[in-house]
PDB file of C-alpha atoms in Angstrom:
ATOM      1  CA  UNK A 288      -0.741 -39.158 -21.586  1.00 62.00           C
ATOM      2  CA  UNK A 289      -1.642 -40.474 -25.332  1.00 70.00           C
ATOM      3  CA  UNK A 290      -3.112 -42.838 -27.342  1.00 88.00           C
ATOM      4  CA  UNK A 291      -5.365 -44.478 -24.307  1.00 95.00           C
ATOM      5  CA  UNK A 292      -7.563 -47.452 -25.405  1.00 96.00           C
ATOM      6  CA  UNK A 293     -11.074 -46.714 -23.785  1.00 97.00           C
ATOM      7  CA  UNK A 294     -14.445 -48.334 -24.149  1.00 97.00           C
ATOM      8  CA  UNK A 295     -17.437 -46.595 -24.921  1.00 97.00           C
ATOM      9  CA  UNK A 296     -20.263 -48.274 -23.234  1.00 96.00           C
ATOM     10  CA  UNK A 297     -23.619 -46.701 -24.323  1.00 95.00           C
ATOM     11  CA  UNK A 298     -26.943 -47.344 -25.902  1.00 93.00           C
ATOM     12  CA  UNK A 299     -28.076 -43.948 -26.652  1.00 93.00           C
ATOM     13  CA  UNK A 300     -27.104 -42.487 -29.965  1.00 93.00           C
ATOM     14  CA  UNK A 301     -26.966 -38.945 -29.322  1.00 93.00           C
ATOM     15  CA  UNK A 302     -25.047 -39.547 -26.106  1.00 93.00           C
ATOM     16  CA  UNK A 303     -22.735 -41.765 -28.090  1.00 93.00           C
ATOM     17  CA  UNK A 304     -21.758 -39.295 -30.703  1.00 94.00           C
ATOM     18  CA  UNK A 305     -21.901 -36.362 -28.041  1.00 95.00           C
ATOM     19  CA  UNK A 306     -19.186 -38.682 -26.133  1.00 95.00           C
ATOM     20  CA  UNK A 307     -17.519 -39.835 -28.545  1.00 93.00           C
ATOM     21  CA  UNK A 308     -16.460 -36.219 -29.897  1.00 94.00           C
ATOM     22  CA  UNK A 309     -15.447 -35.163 -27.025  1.00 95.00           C
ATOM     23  CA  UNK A 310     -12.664 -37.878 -26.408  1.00 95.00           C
ATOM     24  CA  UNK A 311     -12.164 -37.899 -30.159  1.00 93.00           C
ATOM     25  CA  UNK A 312     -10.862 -34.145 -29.975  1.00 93.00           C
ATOM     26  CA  UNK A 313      -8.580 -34.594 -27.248  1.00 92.00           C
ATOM     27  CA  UNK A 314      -6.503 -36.616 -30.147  1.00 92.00           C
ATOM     28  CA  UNK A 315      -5.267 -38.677 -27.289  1.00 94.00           C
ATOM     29  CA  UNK A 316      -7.672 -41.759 -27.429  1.00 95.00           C
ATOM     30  CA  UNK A 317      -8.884 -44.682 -29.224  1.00 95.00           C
ATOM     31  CA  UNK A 318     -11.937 -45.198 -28.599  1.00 96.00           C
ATOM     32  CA  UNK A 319     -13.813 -48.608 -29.483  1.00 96.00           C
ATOM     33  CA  UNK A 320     -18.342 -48.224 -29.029  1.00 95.00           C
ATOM     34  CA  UNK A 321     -20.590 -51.169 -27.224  1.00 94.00           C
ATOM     35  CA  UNK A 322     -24.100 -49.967 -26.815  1.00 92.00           C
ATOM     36  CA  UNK A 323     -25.471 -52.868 -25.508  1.00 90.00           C
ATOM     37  CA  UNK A 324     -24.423 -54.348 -21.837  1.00 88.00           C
ATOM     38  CA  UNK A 325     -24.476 -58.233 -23.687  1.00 87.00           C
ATOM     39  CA  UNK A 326     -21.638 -57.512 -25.417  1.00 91.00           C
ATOM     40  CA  UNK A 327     -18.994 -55.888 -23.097  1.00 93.00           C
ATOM     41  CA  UNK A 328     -17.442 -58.743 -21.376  1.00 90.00           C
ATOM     42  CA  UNK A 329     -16.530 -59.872 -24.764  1.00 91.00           C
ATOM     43  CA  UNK A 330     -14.822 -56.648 -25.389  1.00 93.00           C
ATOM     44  CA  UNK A 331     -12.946 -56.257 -22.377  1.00 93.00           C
ATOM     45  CA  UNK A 332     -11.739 -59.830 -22.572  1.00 91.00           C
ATOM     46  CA  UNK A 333     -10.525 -60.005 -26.341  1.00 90.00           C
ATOM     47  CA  UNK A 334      -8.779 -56.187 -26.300  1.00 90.00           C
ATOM     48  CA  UNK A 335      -6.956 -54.402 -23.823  1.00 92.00           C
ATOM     49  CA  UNK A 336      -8.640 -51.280 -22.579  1.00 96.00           C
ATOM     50  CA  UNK A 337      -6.925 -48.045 -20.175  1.00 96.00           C
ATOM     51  CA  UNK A 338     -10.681 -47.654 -18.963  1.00 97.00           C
ATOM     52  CA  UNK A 339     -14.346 -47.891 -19.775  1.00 97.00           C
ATOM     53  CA  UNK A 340     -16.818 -45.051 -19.730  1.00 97.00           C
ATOM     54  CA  UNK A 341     -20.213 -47.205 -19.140  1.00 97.00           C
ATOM     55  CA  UNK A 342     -23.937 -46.170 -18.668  1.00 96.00           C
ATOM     56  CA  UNK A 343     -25.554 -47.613 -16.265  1.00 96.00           C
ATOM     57  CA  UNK A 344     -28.817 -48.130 -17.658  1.00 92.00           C
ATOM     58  CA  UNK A 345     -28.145 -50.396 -20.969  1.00 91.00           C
ATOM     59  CA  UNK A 346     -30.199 -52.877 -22.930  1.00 85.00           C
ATOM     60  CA  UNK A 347     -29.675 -56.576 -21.768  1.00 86.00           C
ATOM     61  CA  UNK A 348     -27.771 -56.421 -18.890  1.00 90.00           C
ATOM     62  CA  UNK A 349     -26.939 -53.298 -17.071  1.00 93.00           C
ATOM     63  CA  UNK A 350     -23.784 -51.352 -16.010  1.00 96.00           C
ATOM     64  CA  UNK A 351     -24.205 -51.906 -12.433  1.00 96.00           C
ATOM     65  CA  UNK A 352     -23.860 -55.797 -13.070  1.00 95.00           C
ATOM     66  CA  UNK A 353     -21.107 -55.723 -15.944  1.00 95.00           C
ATOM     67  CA  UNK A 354     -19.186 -54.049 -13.300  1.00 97.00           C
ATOM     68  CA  UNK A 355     -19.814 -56.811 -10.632  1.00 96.00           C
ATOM     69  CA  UNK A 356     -19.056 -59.523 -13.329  1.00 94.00           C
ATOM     70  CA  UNK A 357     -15.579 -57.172 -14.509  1.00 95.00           C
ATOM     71  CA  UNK A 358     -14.848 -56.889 -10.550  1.00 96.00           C
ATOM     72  CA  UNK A 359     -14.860 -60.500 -10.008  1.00 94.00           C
ATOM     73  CA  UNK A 360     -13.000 -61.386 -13.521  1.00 91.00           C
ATOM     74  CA  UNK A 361     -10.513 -64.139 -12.804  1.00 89.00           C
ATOM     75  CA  UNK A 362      -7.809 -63.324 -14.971  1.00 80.00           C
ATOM     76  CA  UNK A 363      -6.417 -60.922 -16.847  1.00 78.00           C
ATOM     77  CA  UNK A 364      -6.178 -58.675 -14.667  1.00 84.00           C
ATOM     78  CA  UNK A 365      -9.198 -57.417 -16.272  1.00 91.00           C
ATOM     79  CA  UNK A 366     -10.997 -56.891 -12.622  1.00 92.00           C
ATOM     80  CA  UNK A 367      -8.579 -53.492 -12.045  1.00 93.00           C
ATOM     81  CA  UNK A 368      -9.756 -51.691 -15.171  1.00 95.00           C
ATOM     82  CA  UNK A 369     -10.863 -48.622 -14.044  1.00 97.00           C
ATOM     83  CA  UNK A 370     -14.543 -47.779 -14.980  1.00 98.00           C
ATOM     84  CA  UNK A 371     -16.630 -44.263 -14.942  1.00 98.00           C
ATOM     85  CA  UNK A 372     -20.015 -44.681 -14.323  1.00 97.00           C
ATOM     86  CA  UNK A 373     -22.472 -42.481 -16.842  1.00 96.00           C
ATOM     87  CA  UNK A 374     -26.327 -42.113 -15.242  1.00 95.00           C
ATOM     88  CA  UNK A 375     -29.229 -39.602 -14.978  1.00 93.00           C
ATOM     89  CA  UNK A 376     -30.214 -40.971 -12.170  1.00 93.00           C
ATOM     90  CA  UNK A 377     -28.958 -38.761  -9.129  1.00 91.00           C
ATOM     91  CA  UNK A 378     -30.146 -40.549  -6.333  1.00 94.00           C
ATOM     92  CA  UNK A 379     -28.212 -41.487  -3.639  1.00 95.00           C
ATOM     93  CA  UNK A 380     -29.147 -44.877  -3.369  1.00 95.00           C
ATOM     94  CA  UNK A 381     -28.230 -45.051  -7.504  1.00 94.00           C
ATOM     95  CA  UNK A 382     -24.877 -43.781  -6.499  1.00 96.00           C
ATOM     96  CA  UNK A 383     -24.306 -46.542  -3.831  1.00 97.00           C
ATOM     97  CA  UNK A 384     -25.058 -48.775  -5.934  1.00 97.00           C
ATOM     98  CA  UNK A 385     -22.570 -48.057  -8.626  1.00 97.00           C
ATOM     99  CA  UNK A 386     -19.470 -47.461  -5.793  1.00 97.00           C
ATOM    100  CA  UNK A 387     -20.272 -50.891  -4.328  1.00 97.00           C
ATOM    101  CA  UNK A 388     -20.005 -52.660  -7.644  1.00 97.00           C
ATOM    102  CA  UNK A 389     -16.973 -50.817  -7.988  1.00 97.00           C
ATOM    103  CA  UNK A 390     -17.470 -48.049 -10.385  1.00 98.00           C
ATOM    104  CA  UNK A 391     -14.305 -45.795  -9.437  1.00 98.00           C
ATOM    105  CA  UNK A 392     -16.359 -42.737 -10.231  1.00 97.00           C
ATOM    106  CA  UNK A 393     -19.666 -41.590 -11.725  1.00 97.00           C
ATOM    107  CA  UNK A 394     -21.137 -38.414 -13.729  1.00 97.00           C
ATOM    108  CA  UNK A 395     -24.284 -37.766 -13.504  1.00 96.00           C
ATOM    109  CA  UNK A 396     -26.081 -36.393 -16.790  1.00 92.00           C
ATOM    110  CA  UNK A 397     -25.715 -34.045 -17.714  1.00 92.00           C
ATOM    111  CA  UNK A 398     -22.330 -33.278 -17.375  1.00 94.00           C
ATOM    112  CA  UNK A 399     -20.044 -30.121 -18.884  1.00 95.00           C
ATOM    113  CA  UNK A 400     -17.514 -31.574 -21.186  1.00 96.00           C
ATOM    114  CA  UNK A 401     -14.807 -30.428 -18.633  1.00 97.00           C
ATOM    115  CA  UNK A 402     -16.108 -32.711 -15.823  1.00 97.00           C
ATOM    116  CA  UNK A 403     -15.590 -35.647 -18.173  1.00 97.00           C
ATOM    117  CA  UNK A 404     -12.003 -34.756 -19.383  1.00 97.00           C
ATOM    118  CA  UNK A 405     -10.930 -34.347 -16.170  1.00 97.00           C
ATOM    119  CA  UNK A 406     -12.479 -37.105 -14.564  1.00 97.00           C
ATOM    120  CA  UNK A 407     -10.743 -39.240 -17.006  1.00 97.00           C
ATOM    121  CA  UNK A 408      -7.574 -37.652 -16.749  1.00 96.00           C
ATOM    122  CA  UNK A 409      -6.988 -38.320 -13.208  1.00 96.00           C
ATOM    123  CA  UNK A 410      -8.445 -41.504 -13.173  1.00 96.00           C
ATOM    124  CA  UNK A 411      -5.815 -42.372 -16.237  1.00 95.00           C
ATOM    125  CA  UNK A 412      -2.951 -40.971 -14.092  1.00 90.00           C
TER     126      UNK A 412
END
């Protein structure tokens, strides 16, 4: 696996470059930032991304929705993109909520950098 295209969705800046360093080192990503929820649709219809790492709680509209709106995409083929849901929020009913917009997994923070490698890595298999 190399050179995967993968969107960073996050609006917190330590989290960002915390992220973002992590993928970076793997030298097997590209990795393009959106930290606020407005502007992902716009992303993920003008580029072509392997997956997209997205918080759930974001400024504008929030990751649980973006998913929705990605889920139902019409063309494309954009509505199969896998996506790994990012939250603190450990509740249950949190969790439900991201699986039935279709998140295809989701950490809960905080998270050892090995959880989120290999989270990606299978879900990139």
């Amino acid at each position: 696996m190399s050179n995967k295209k993968l969107l960073l969705v996050e609006d917190d800046e330590y989290v960002q470059l915390t992220l973002f360093k992590i993928l970076l080192n793997t030298d097997l990503f590209q990795i393009d930032l959106v930290y606020d929820g407005a502007l992902v649709l716009q992303e993920v219809v003008g580029d072509n991304y392997d997956l997209i790492l997205m918080d759930v709680n974001l400024p504008n509209l929030d990751g649980i929705h973006i998913t929705k709106l990605i889920r139902d995409f019409p063309f494309k083929n954009i509505k199969k993109m896998p996506i790994i849901g990012i939250t603190a929020n450990a509740s249950q009913e949190s969790l439900d909520q991201c699986a039935k917009a279709g998140m295809n997994k989701v950490l809960v923070k905080p998270f050892e950098k090995e959880e989120l490698l290999n989270t990606v890595f299978k879900i990139l298999k």
